[in-house]
Structures are given as C-alpha cells and as structure tokens.
Coordinates of C-alpha atoms in Angstrom, one line a residue:
X1 CA -33.1 -23.7 -65.1
X2 CA -30.1 -25.7 -64.4
X3 CA -29.4 -27.1 -60.9
X4 CA -25.8 -27.3 -59.7
X5 CA -24.6 -29.5 -56.9
X6 CA -23.0 -27.9 -53.9
X7 CA -20.3 -29.2 -51.6
X8 CA -20.8 -29.6 -47.8
X9 CA -18.5 -27.7 -45.5
X10 CA -16.4 -30.1 -43.5
X11 CA -15.7 -29.4 -39.8
X12 CA -13.7 -30.9 -36.9
X13 CA -13.4 -34.7 -36.5
X14 CA -15.9 -36.5 -34.3
X15 CA -13.1 -38.5 -32.5
X16 CA -9.6 -37.5 -31.6
X17 CA -7.2 -38.0 -34.5
X18 CA -9.9 -38.9 -37.0
X19 CA -10.9 -37.3 -40.4
X20 CA -12.9 -34.1 -40.7
X21 CA -16.7 -34.6 -40.5
X22 CA -18.7 -35.1 -42.7
X23 CA -16.8 -37.3 -45.1
X24 CA -15.6 -35.8 -48.4
X25 CA -18.3 -37.5 -50.5
X26 CA -21.3 -36.3 -48.5
X27 CA -24.0 -34.3 -50.3
X28 CA -26.2 -31.5 -48.9
X29 CA -29.6 -32.2 -47.5
X30 CA -32.5 -30.8 -49.5
X31 CA -34.8 -28.6 -47.5
X32 CA -38.6 -28.7 -47.8
X33 CA -40.3 -25.5 -48.4
X34 CA -43.9 -24.3 -48.1
X35 CA -46.0 -23.5 -51.1
X36 CA -46.7 -19.8 -50.3
X37 CA -43.1 -19.0 -49.8
X38 CA -42.0 -20.9 -52.9
X39 CA -44.7 -19.2 -55.1
X40 CA -43.5 -15.8 -53.8
X41 CA -39.8 -16.7 -54.5
X42 CA -40.6 -18.1 -58.0
X43 CA -42.6 -14.9 -58.8
X44 CA -39.7 -12.7 -57.7
X45 CA -37.2 -14.8 -59.7
X46 CA -39.5 -14.6 -62.7
X47 CA -40.0 -10.8 -62.5
X48 CA -36.4 -10.1 -61.8
X49 CA -35.5 -12.2 -64.8
X50 CA -33.3 -14.5 -62.9
X51 CA -31.9 -17.1 -65.2
X52 CA -29.9 -19.1 -62.7
X53 CA -29.6 -19.7 -59.0
X54 CA -26.3 -19.8 -57.2
X55 CA -24.9 -23.2 -56.2
X56 CA -25.4 -22.6 -52.5
X57 CA -29.1 -21.8 -53.0
X58 CA -30.0 -24.5 -55.5
X59 CA -31.2 -27.2 -53.2
X60 CA -33.6 -24.9 -51.3
X61 CA -34.8 -23.4 -54.6
X62 CA -35.6 -26.9 -55.9
X63 CA -37.8 -27.7 -53.0
X64 CA -39.5 -24.3 -53.1
X65 CA -40.3 -24.6 -56.8
X66 CA -41.7 -28.1 -56.4
X67 CA -44.2 -26.8 -53.9
X68 CA -45.0 -23.9 -56.2
X69 CA -45.7 -26.1 -59.1
X70 CA -48.1 -28.3 -57.1
X71 CA -50.0 -25.3 -55.9
X72 CA -50.2 -23.8 -59.4
X73 CA -51.5 -27.1 -60.8
X74 CA -54.2 -27.3 -58.2
X75 CA -55.3 -23.7 -59.0
X76 CA -55.7 -24.5 -62.8
X77 CA -57.5 -27.8 -62.3
X78 CA -54.9 -29.8 -64.0
X79 CA -54.5 -33.5 -63.2
X80 CA -50.8 -33.8 -64.1
X81 CA -49.4 -32.9 -60.7
X82 CA -48.2 -36.3 -59.9
X83 CA -46.6 -36.6 -63.3
X84 CA -44.8 -33.3 -62.9
X85 CA -43.5 -34.2 -59.4
X86 CA -42.4 -37.6 -60.6
X87 CA -40.6 -36.1 -63.6
X88 CA -38.9 -33.7 -61.2
X89 CA -37.8 -36.5 -58.9
X90 CA -36.4 -38.3 -61.8
X91 CA -34.4 -35.4 -63.0
X92 CA -33.1 -34.4 -59.6
X93 CA -30.1 -36.3 -58.3
X94 CA -30.6 -38.0 -55.0
X95 CA -28.8 -36.6 -52.0
X96 CA -27.9 -38.3 -48.7
X97 CA -29.2 -37.0 -45.4
X98 CA -26.5 -35.5 -43.2
X99 CA -26.1 -37.5 -40.0
X100 CA -25.6 -35.5 -36.7
X101 CA -24.8 -36.4 -33.1
X102 CA -26.4 -39.4 -31.5
X103 CA -29.5 -38.8 -29.4
X104 CA -28.4 -41.2 -26.6
X105 CA -24.9 -41.6 -25.2
X106 CA -23.1 -44.3 -27.2
X107 CA -25.8 -44.6 -29.8
X108 CA -25.7 -44.2 -33.6
X109 CA -25.7 -40.8 -35.4
X110 CA -29.1 -39.2 -36.0
X111 CA -30.9 -39.5 -38.4
X112 CA -30.0 -43.0 -39.6
X113 CA -27.9 -43.3 -42.7
X114 CA -30.8 -45.0 -44.5
X115 CA -33.0 -41.9 -44.2
X116 CA -33.4 -40.2 -47.6
X117 CA -34.1 -36.6 -48.5
X118 CA -37.5 -35.2 -49.0
X119 CA -38.7 -35.1 -52.7
X120 CA -38.4 -31.7 -54.2
X121 CA -38.8 -30.1 -57.6
X122 CA -36.3 -27.8 -59.1
X123 CA -37.1 -24.3 -59.9
X124 CA -36.2 -24.8 -63.6
X125 CA -38.7 -27.6 -64.1
X126 CA -41.4 -25.5 -62.4
X127 CA -40.7 -22.7 -64.8
X128 CA -40.9 -25.0 -67.9
X129 CA -44.3 -26.4 -66.9
X130 CA -47.0 -25.8 -69.6
X131 CA -49.4 -24.4 -67.1
X132 CA -48.5 -20.8 -67.4
X133 CA -51.7 -19.6 -65.7
X134 CA -50.8 -21.1 -62.4
X135 CA -47.3 -19.6 -62.7
X136 CA -48.8 -16.2 -63.5
X137 CA -51.2 -16.4 -60.6
X138 CA -48.4 -17.3 -58.2
X139 CA -46.4 -14.4 -59.6
X140 CA -49.3 -12.0 -59.2
X141 CA -49.8 -13.1 -55.5
X142 CA -46.1 -12.5 -54.7
X143 CA -44.9 -9.0 -54.0
X144 CA -43.3 -7.4 -57.0
X145 CA -39.8 -5.9 -56.6
X146 CA -40.9 -2.8 -58.5
X147 CA -43.7 -2.2 -56.0
X148 CA -41.5 -2.5 -53.0
X149 CA -40.7 1.0 -51.6
X150 CA -37.3 -0.4 -50.4
X151 CA -34.4 -0.2 -52.9
X152 CA -33.7 -3.6 -54.4
X153 CA -30.4 -5.2 -53.4
X154 CA -28.4 -7.8 -55.4
X155 CA -28.7 -10.2 -52.5
X156 CA -32.6 -10.1 -52.3
X157 CA -33.2 -12.9 -54.9
X158 CA -30.7 -15.4 -53.5
X159 CA -31.8 -14.9 -50.0
X160 CA -35.5 -15.3 -50.9
X161 CA -34.7 -18.5 -52.8
X162 CA -32.7 -19.9 -49.9
X163 CA -35.2 -19.3 -47.1
X164 CA -37.2 -22.4 -46.0
X165 CA -40.9 -21.8 -46.0
X166 CA -41.9 -24.6 -43.7
X167 CA -44.0 -23.6 -40.7
X168 CA -42.4 -26.2 -38.4
X169 CA -39.6 -25.5 -36.0
X170 CA -36.3 -27.4 -36.5
X171 CA -36.0 -30.0 -33.8
X172 CA -32.7 -30.9 -32.0
X173 CA -31.4 -33.2 -29.3
X174 CA -33.6 -34.2 -26.3
X175 CA -33.2 -32.3 -23.1
X176 CA -33.1 -35.5 -21.0
X177 CA -31.6 -38.9 -21.7
X178 CA -34.0 -41.1 -23.5
X179 CA -36.5 -38.3 -24.1
X180 CA -38.1 -36.8 -27.3
X181 CA -36.4 -34.3 -29.5
X182 CA -36.7 -30.7 -28.5
X183 CA -38.7 -28.6 -29.2
X184 CA -41.9 -30.7 -29.6
X185 CA -43.2 -31.5 -33.0
X186 CA -46.3 -29.2 -32.7
X187 CA -44.2 -26.1 -31.9
X188 CA -44.6 -23.2 -34.4
X189 CA -42.2 -20.3 -34.9
X190 CA -43.0 -17.0 -33.2
X191 CA -44.6 -14.3 -35.4
X192 CA -42.1 -11.6 -36.4
X193 CA -42.1 -8.2 -34.9
X194 CA -43.0 -5.0 -36.6
X195 CA -39.4 -3.9 -36.6
X196 CA -38.4 -7.1 -38.5
X197 CA -41.1 -6.3 -41.0
X198 CA -40.0 -2.8 -41.5
X199 CA -36.4 -3.7 -41.9
X200 CA -37.3 -6.5 -44.3
X201 CA -34.6 -8.8 -42.9
X202 CA -31.8 -6.5 -44.0
X203 CA -30.2 -6.2 -40.5
X204 CA -30.3 -10.0 -40.1
X205 CA -28.2 -10.5 -43.2
X206 CA -25.2 -9.8 -41.0
X207 CA -26.0 -12.9 -38.8
X208 CA -25.2 -16.5 -39.8
X209 CA -27.5 -18.1 -42.4
X210 CA -29.0 -20.5 -39.9
X211 CA -30.2 -17.6 -37.8
X212 CA -31.2 -15.4 -40.8
X213 CA -33.5 -17.8 -42.5
X214 CA -36.5 -17.7 -40.2
X215 CA -36.7 -13.9 -40.2
X216 CA -36.5 -13.6 -44.0
X217 CA -39.0 -16.5 -44.4
X218 CA -41.5 -14.7 -42.1
X219 CA -41.1 -11.5 -44.0
X220 CA -41.8 -13.2 -47.3
X221 CA -45.0 -14.7 -46.0
X222 CA -46.4 -11.3 -45.0
X223 CA -48.1 -8.9 -47.3
X224 CA -46.0 -6.2 -48.8
X225 CA -45.7 -3.0 -46.8
X226 CA -48.0 -0.2 -47.8
X227 CA -46.8 2.8 -49.7
X228 CA -45.3 5.3 -47.3
X229 CA -47.1 8.6 -47.1
X230 CA -45.3 11.6 -48.6
X231 CA -43.3 13.5 -46.1
X232 CA -44.5 17.0 -45.3
X233 CA -42.5 20.0 -46.5
X234 CA -39.9 20.9 -43.9
X235 CA -40.8 23.9 -41.9
X236 CA -38.5 26.7 -40.9
X237 CA -36.1 25.4 -38.2
X238 CA -35.5 27.6 -35.2
X239 CA -32.2 27.0 -33.4
X240 CA -32.9 25.7 -29.9
X241 CA -31.7 28.0 -27.2
X242 CA -30.0 26.3 -24.2
X243 CA -31.9 26.1 -21.0
X244 CA -30.2 28.3 -18.4
X245 CA -31.9 26.4 -15.5
X246 CA -30.1 23.2 -16.4
X247 CA -26.5 22.7 -15.2
X248 CA -23.9 22.0 -17.8
X249 CA -23.0 18.3 -18.4
X250 CA -20.0 17.2 -16.4
X251 CA -17.5 14.8 -17.9
X252 CA -17.1 11.7 -15.9
X253 CA -13.7 9.9 -16.0
X254 CA -14.2 6.4 -17.3
X255 CA -11.9 3.4 -16.8
X256 CA -10.1 1.9 -19.8
X257 CA -12.3 -0.8 -21.4
X258 CA -11.5 -4.2 -20.0
X259 CA -9.0 -2.9 -17.4
X260 CA -10.0 -2.7 -13.7
X261 CA -8.7 0.5 -12.1
X262 CA -7.0 -0.3 -8.8
X263 CA -6.7 2.3 -6.1
X264 CA -3.2 3.8 -5.8
X265 CA -1.2 2.3 -2.9
X266 CA -0.9 4.4 0.1
X267 CA 2.6 5.8 0.7
X268 CA 4.6 4.3 3.5
X269 CA 4.4 6.4 6.6
X270 CA 7.6 8.1 7.8
X271 CA 9.3 6.4 10.7
X272 CA 11.3 7.9 13.6
X273 CA 13.5 5.0 14.6
X274 CA 11.5 1.7 14.7
X275 CA 8.1 3.4 15.0
X276 CA 5.9 5.9 13.1
X277 CA 4.7 9.1 14.6
X278 CA 1.3 7.5 15.5
X279 CA 3.0 4.5 17.1
X280 CA 5.3 6.8 19.1
X281 CA 2.3 8.7 20.3
X282 CA 0.7 5.4 21.4
X283 CA 3.9 4.4 23.1
X284 CA 4.1 7.7 25.0
X285 CA 0.4 7.5 26.1
X286 CA 0.5 3.9 27.1
X287 CA 3.9 4.1 28.6
X288 CA 3.2 7.2 30.5
X289 CA 0.0 5.8 31.9
X290 CA 1.8 2.6 33.0
X291 CA 4.5 4.6 34.7
X292 CA 2.0 6.8 36.5
X293 CA 0.1 3.7 37.7
X294 CA 3.3 2.0 38.9
X295 CA 4.4 5.2 40.6
X296 CA 1.1 5.6 42.4
X297 CA 1.2 2.1 43.6
X298 CA 4.7 2.5 44.8
X299 CA 3.9 5.7 46.8
X300 CA 1.0 4.0 48.5
X301 CA 3.1 1.0 49.4
X302 CA 6.0 3.0 50.8
X303 CA 3.7 5.2 52.8
X304 CA 2.2 2.1 54.4
X305 CA 5.7 0.7 55.1
X306 CA 7.0 3.9 56.7
X307 CA 3.9 4.0 58.9
X308 CA 5.2 0.9 60.7
X309 CA 7.0 1.3 64.0
X310 CA 10.3 -0.4 62.9
X311 CA 10.6 1.9 59.9
X312 CA 9.9 4.9 62.1
X313 CA 12.9 4.0 64.3
X314 CA 15.0 3.5 61.1
X315 CA 14.3 7.0 59.8
X316 CA 15.2 8.5 63.2
X317 CA 18.6 6.7 63.2
X318 CA 19.4 7.4 59.6
X319 CA 17.7 10.7 58.5
X320 CA 19.2 10.6 55.0
X321 CA 22.6 12.3 55.6
X322 CA 25.7 12.0 57.8
X323 CA 28.2 14.6 59.0
X324 CA 31.1 15.5 56.8
X325 CA 34.7 15.3 58.0
X326 CA 36.3 18.3 59.8
X327 CA 37.5 20.9 57.4
X328 CA 35.0 20.2 54.7
X329 CA 34.4 23.4 52.6
X330 CA 30.9 25.1 52.6
X331 CA 29.3 26.5 49.5
X332 CA 30.2 26.5 45.8
X333 CA 33.0 28.5 44.3
X334 CA 32.7 30.3 40.9
X335 CA 34.9 27.8 39.0
X336 CA 32.5 25.0 40.1
X337 CA 29.5 26.9 38.6
X338 CA 31.4 27.4 35.3
X339 CA 32.5 23.8 35.1
X340 CA 28.9 22.7 35.8
X341 CA 27.6 24.8 32.9
X342 CA 30.3 23.5 30.5
X343 CA 29.7 20.0 31.5
X344 CA 26.0 20.3 30.7
X345 CA 26.7 22.1 27.4
X346 CA 29.1 19.4 26.1
X347 CA 27.1 16.5 27.4
X348 CA 23.9 17.5 25.5
X349 CA 25.8 18.0 22.2
X350 CA 27.7 14.7 22.7
X351 CA 24.5 12.8 23.1
X352 CA 23.0 14.4 20.0
X353 CA 26.0 13.6 17.8
X354 CA 26.3 10.1 19.2
X355 CA 22.8 9.3 18.2
X356 CA 23.4 10.7 14.7
X357 CA 26.5 8.5 14.3
X358 CA 24.5 5.4 15.2
X359 CA 21.7 6.2 12.7
X360 CA 23.8 7.8 9.9
X361 CA 24.0 5.6 6.8
X362 CA 25.3 8.0 4.1
X363 CA 27.3 10.9 5.6
X364 CA 26.8 14.3 4.0
X365 CA 30.6 15.1 4.2
X366 CA 33.8 13.4 5.1
X367 CA 36.8 14.7 7.2
X368 CA 40.3 13.8 6.1
X369 CA 43.3 14.3 8.4
X370 CA 46.1 16.5 7.1
X371 CA 48.9 14.5 8.7
X372 CA 47.5 11.0 7.8
X373 CA 45.5 10.9 4.6
X374 CA 44.3 7.4 5.5
X375 CA 42.6 8.7 8.6
X376 CA 39.2 9.7 7.5
X377 CA 35.7 9.8 9.0
X378 CA 32.3 11.3 8.6
X379 CA 31.9 15.0 9.6
X380 CA 29.4 14.0 12.3
X381 CA 31.9 11.5 13.8
X382 CA 34.6 14.1 13.8
X383 CA 32.4 16.6 15.6
X384 CA 31.4 13.9 18.2
X385 CA 35.1 13.1 18.9
X386 CA 36.0 16.8 19.1
X387 CA 33.2 17.4 21.7
X388 CA 34.4 14.4 23.6
X389 CA 37.9 15.9 23.8
X390 CA 36.5 19.2 25.1
X391 CA 34.3 17.4 27.6
X392 CA 37.2 15.4 28.9
X393 CA 39.4 18.5 29.2
X394 CA 36.7 20.2 31.2
X395 CA 36.3 17.1 33.4
X396 CA 40.0 16.9 34.0
X397 CA 40.1 20.5 35.1
X398 CA 37.1 19.9 37.4
X399 CA 38.6 16.9 39.1
X400 CA 42.0 18.7 39.6
X401 CA 40.3 21.6 41.3
X402 CA 38.0 19.3 43.2
X403 CA 40.9 17.7 45.0
X404 CA 42.8 21.0 45.2
X405 CA 40.1 22.8 47.1
X406 CA 38.7 20.0 49.3
X407 CA 35.4 19.9 47.5
X408 CA 35.9 16.2 46.9
X409 CA 34.7 15.5 50.5
X410 CA 31.2 16.6 49.4
X411 CA 30.9 14.1 46.5
X412 CA 33.1 11.2 47.7
X413 CA 31.6 9.1 50.6
X414 CA 33.8 9.2 53.7
X415 CA 31.7 6.8 55.9
X416 CA 29.8 3.5 55.6
X417 CA 26.8 5.3 56.9
X418 CA 26.2 6.6 53.5
X419 CA 24.4 3.4 52.4
X420 CA 21.7 3.2 55.1
X421 CA 21.2 7.0 54.8
X422 CA 20.9 6.6 51.1
X423 CA 18.1 4.0 51.6
X424 CA 16.4 6.2 54.0
X425 CA 16.5 9.2 51.6
X426 CA 15.2 6.9 48.7
X427 CA 12.2 5.8 50.8
X428 CA 11.4 9.4 51.7
X429 CA 11.6 10.5 48.0
X430 CA 9.2 7.7 47.0
X431 CA 6.7 8.5 49.7
X432 CA 6.7 12.2 48.5
X433 CA 7.8 13.3 52.0
X434 CA 11.1 14.5 50.8
X435 CA 14.0 14.9 53.2
X436 CA 15.1 18.4 54.3
X437 CA 18.5 19.1 52.8
X438 CA 20.7 22.1 52.1
X439 CA 23.1 21.5 49.3
X440 CA 25.0 24.6 50.1
X441 CA 26.3 22.8 53.3
X442 CA 25.9 19.1 52.6
X443 CA 24.3 16.7 50.1
X444 CA 22.2 13.8 51.4
X445 CA 23.6 10.3 51.0
X446 CA 21.6 9.5 47.9
X447 CA 22.9 12.6 46.1
X448 CA 26.4 11.9 47.2
X449 CA 26.4 8.4 45.7
X450 CA 24.8 9.6 42.5
X451 CA 27.5 12.4 42.0
X452 CA 30.3 10.0 42.8
X453 CA 29.0 7.4 40.3
X454 CA 28.7 10.0 37.6
X455 CA 32.1 11.7 38.1
X456 CA 34.3 8.7 38.9
X457 CA 32.7 5.7 37.3
X458 CA 30.4 6.7 34.3
X459 CA 32.6 9.4 33.0
X460 CA 35.8 7.2 32.8
X461 CA 33.8 4.3 31.3
X462 CA 32.5 6.7 28.6
X463 CA 36.0 8.0 27.9
X464 CA 37.7 4.6 27.7
X465 CA 35.0 3.0 25.5
X466 CA 34.9 6.0 23.2
X467 CA 38.7 6.1 22.8
X468 CA 38.7 2.4 22.0
X469 CA 36.2 2.9 19.2
X470 CA 37.8 6.1 17.8
X471 CA 40.4 6.4 15.1
X472 CA 43.0 7.5 17.6
X473 CA 43.3 3.9 19.0
X474 CA 46.5 2.3 17.7
X475 CA 45.6 -0.3 15.1
X476 CA 48.8 -2.3 15.2
X477 CA 48.7 -2.8 19.0
X478 CA 47.9 -6.6 18.9
X479 CA 48.3 -7.1 22.6
X480 CA 46.0 -4.2 23.5
X481 CA 43.4 -5.3 21.0
X482 CA 43.4 -8.8 22.4
X483 CA 43.2 -7.6 26.0
X484 CA 40.6 -4.9 25.3
X485 CA 38.4 -6.0 22.3
X486 CA 36.4 -3.4 20.5
X487 CA 33.2 -5.4 21.0
X488 CA 33.4 -4.8 24.7
X489 CA 33.6 -1.1 24.1
X490 CA 30.6 -1.1 21.8
X491 CA 28.5 -3.0 24.4
X492 CA 29.4 -0.6 27.2
X493 CA 29.5 2.8 25.4
X494 CA 25.8 3.0 24.5
X495 CA 24.4 1.9 28.0
X496 CA 26.7 4.5 29.6
X497 CA 25.1 7.2 27.4
X498 CA 21.7 6.0 28.5
X499 CA 22.8 6.4 32.2
X500 CA 23.8 10.0 31.5
X501 CA 20.4 10.7 30.0
X502 CA 18.6 9.3 33.0
X503 CA 20.9 11.1 35.5
X504 CA 20.3 14.5 33.7
X505 CA 16.5 14.0 33.7
X506 CA 16.3 13.0 37.4
X507 CA 18.8 15.7 38.4
X508 CA 16.9 18.5 36.7
X509 CA 13.5 17.2 38.1
X510 CA 14.8 17.2 41.7
X511 CA 16.5 20.6 41.4
X512 CA 13.2 22.2 40.2
X513 CA 11.0 20.4 42.6
X514 CA 12.9 20.8 45.9
X515 CA 13.3 24.6 45.9
X516 CA 14.1 25.8 42.4
X517 CA 15.2 29.4 43.1
X518 CA 17.4 28.4 46.1
X519 CA 19.0 25.5 44.2
X520 CA 19.6 27.6 41.0
X521 CA 21.3 30.3 43.1
X522 CA 23.6 27.6 44.5
X523 CA 24.5 26.1 41.1
X524 CA 24.6 29.2 38.8
X525 CA 25.0 32.3 41.0
X526 CA 27.2 30.9 43.8
X527 CA 24.9 32.4 46.4
X528 CA 23.7 30.5 49.5
X529 CA 24.0 30.2 53.3
X530 CA 23.6 27.7 56.1
X531 CA 20.0 28.7 56.4
X532 CA 17.9 26.4 54.1
X533 CA 15.4 29.2 53.4
X534 CA 17.9 31.8 52.4
X535 CA 17.8 33.1 48.8
X536 CA 14.5 31.4 48.3
X537 CA 13.1 34.5 46.6
X538 CA 16.3 35.5 44.7
X539 CA 15.9 35.2 40.8
X540 CA 19.5 35.7 39.9
X541 CA 20.3 32.0 39.5
X542 CA 17.1 31.5 37.5
X543 CA 18.0 34.1 34.9
X544 CA 21.5 32.7 34.6
X545 CA 20.0 29.2 34.2
X546 CA 17.6 30.5 31.4
X547 CA 20.6 32.1 29.6
X548 CA 22.5 28.8 29.7
X549 CA 19.6 26.9 28.3
X550 CA 19.3 29.4 25.4
X551 CA 23.0 29.0 24.6
X552 CA 22.7 25.2 24.6
X553 CA 19.6 25.3 22.4
X554 CA 21.3 27.6 19.9
X555 CA 24.4 25.3 19.7
X556 CA 22.1 22.3 19.3
X557 CA 20.4 23.9 16.3
X558 CA 23.6 25.3 14.7
X559 CA 25.3 22.0 14.6
X560 CA 24.9 21.5 10.8
X561 CA 27.5 20.7 8.1
X562 CA 27.3 24.4 6.9
X563 CA 28.5 25.6 10.3
X564 CA 30.7 22.7 11.4
X565 CA 32.6 22.3 8.0
X566 CA 34.6 25.6 8.4
X567 CA 35.7 24.6 11.9
X568 CA 36.7 21.1 10.7
X569 CA 38.8 22.6 7.9
X570 CA 41.1 24.1 10.5
X571 CA 42.2 20.6 11.4
X572 CA 41.9 18.7 8.2
X573 CA 40.2 18.5 4.8
X574 CA 36.4 18.3 4.3
X575 CA 34.9 16.8 1.2
X576 CA 31.1 16.8 0.6
X577 CA 29.5 13.9 -1.3

C-alpha cells in the first residue's frame, strides 16, 4: 500500500507583515494510534478491499497500521516485531513536528524544532507482513461492514483510518504563566453517550475534523451494535379526533429575527395656543385657586381697614357718588338700548375675528378689491375690518345722540369729587358691602369713570390703531408714516382689545349681581323709576337680554367662509385656495 505525502495548510503570519505560518516546506506531524483502533481500521480496509488511502489520511493510517502489526505479531508468537517496525521506519519518510505558540510570553515555539515525530508503520507494510494469522485475527475482531445494520457510506473507510486511537487527551497551553500544560497528562476522554453510539458519528461528520475525531474513535472502540429487532406489523391507524375541551391554538405575533421592535411614538397632543388641553385645565385650576385666595385675602384686609374710625368718616363724606348738574336727564331712551345691543354684538364678533387674524397662517380664501386689484387680504381680515366699520358707525351715532340729548352728563365727570367717590365705591365693592345705587337716576363714580374711559379713550385708540394697520392707510404718506409708525399701532391695538374683554366681563358680572332684573329692565326694556326697588320683579328686560344673547351666538357660529364669502363678493372678488 503506497503512502503519499500531504501538504500542511498554511494560515496567517505570526507577526505583522510576515509570511504565512507554517513555512512552505513544513511536513505534517504523524499521529500515534492505539492498537485496537488500528486493528479495527485495518480489518475494515481489508474487508472493504481498499487498495489505497487518501493523501490526507495517510499519516494517521501509517501510525494505526504500525500498532496493528505489533499486536498481530504478539498474538502469533513471532519474534520479528522489532525487525518489522524497524523496516517500517526505514521505509517511512521522516516528518518534522509542527511548532505552535510559545508556552511562556516571549519564549520559543512549542514543541522545540528538534522534536521528531513518533515512529509509525504504514498500513501497506502491515498488510504485506507474512504473518497472515495475526492480520486475520485482527480483522475478525473488528466489526465487519456487512454485519453493520447501518448502510455503508463512501466516507466510512477514510474516516476510520484518520481517527487517532490514543486514549490520552491532547494537551494545550497552560492556564497560568509558568504552569503545566492543560489538561493534565493523566486526563482520559469522557465515554461517548448512547446517542453518539447509535448515530455512529454520522452527525459529527458535519463538524471540523479536529472535533470529529474523538467521537469516531470512541465509536470504533466499542462493540458493534446488536441487530435491531424486526418492527411489528403496523396496526390499523384511527384518525385522532380533536379534543373539544382544549382551546384552539392562538397565533402569537413574533418580531423579525434580529430586529428589536420599538414601540410606536406617541402622537403629539393638540395644542390650543401655547398649551395643550390638559395644560390649560391645570392653568385654569391653579389660576382660579390663586385668584380666589387673593380675593379672599383682599376682602378680609379691606373689611378690617373699613372698620377703622378714619375710614368710617371717609365713607360718610364720600358715599360713592356725587350729584349731577341741573338739567341732567333721568332714565334711558330707546335709542340708547338699541345702541347698547349693537355695540355688544359688534364687539364680540370683532374680538373673535381679531384673534383669528393673529393666529391665521394659511387663509382659506382671499378677498381682492374691484377698484384696486393690488389691494388684497384674507377673508378673515376683510370681515374684521368690515365689522370695525360697522362698530365705528354705531359708536359715532351713539356719541352724536349722547351730546344731543344731554346723556353725556351721566358718563362724563363734571366734578373733581368723582375721584374720592370712585375710591370709596371701589373699597365698598371689595369688602362685598356694595354701595346702594340706581343707574336709572345716576351712576356711582366708579361706573362713570369706567364708561368714560371705554367710550372716549379705549374706543378711539382701537379705531386709530386699527386704521393704521389696515389696507386703507395711505402707503405713500411718508410724513404720516414717520410720525405714526405702524409698530406703535401694533403695540397698542392688542392691549386695547384685552381691556375691552376685561370691561365686558366685569360689566356683565356687576349687572347680574347687583339686581339683575332691575338692571336688565333699564338696559334692554327702557323701564325704570327713581325708586331703586321698582321693576325688581319684571322679567321683560331678562327675555330681551336672552334674545340678544341668542342672536350674538348665532352670528358667532355662522361666521364661516361659506356664509361670509357671498357677502364679501358684493364688494370685491373672493378666491379660495
């Protein structure tokens, strides 16, 4: 049987930039094999009629057959063992031992380069030995392929020949610096499991050769598996019926392999202005609580102040109102009631459209003037300016009639006593001991100052600042633009709107809390008398007030592009986006 040399697979260099290791001229290291495994391998090769061994198995086969020959010689009583081994050594080319990593940092590769391979005898020489009885006995002791119940595979012979039969465990590098090689020399391999015996090492063929060899070696050392018992005849199979008591299996959604499923991000909460709904609720609760606390502290403090003797004399001198000039009218005429309703109607709609203009980023429709095509604005801004014009017209009529009928003396201060009386009325309001007043005859000093400020200061400021920011302001008036910059108008217009909101809130609160039926009869039904308790049980003014509120709410809801656009087309062209 011829023995062929095999080349060593070269790997990565040991130093950076060096040649691959081992060098190109290195020869493989011969492996030592145990006698029982070699005898079994030789018997299998003889029975299978194997004439040659692959190159990659030849070194291991030589060592295995050498041990087989020695055991056969001892069995036959022959004394030519040493001669046979020596002749085998002479015919087998010497191979160098492969050096590995050093055992200590900075040391020489292990084993040393002078170490030679273990003597081995080739399988071919073992077969040509004259002692055929020993060979026959070794072949008889090995499992025969024909007796093996497993089907023979083409790879069984090479694998059996390449498996080392030694009982020692291969030792590697020490676990500690300067220690002995691991594992210790007396360590023996673990016995194979029953599953490895049943498989016969077939599943391990898929593993690398270094891991496959111990399993195959152990399987060759064991006795052949017994003949399997014949399988019983298959009985009639009855289809299984599903168990109604068990619930059906539910499919569980599984994440994609290797990909972590992240939770979907939460949507951004809707905001109303700078805050969300929850934040606005917190602002209302906390702000309302803070206002109530401050109000309670203020009531207690003012009540304590008014209990002092100097403040008692002040309230007696200035009760909260002063006498009107001679000839001042008494009561409210009908035109005053109508003007009051229209003023409230336009003011609510103007505030709504003004807030829309401030927050509008992409108008739904545009209004274009028929006379000047360059004059264009959003439909909301056009409605805001149209309501401003109607509000100014109503206010102009109100002021003219106010001076024509002498009603101006009720809202314009005519004496310096208005200021101490206003302070007295304010203290009485805060202490919740409100002053006795009859608006049908005369307002108290605090009411008079509030109406005067609203009619003759706040309203003109709102009109002038709005006109400066509108499209009706002349663009080419350089002198006017320099004297009255648009930045001033923007800084004053919005605070003026906030003043109107505060005035309306306080005005409605005092009207309803200081005799609602009597005050509503004065303002909406033009009914009243010099007696403060007159018309206290008359509901006419209340129903007129409720009707006016319904009209304002309907107009507030109806102010949409679908309703406003047809009205705007009467004065220009409307284009939707």
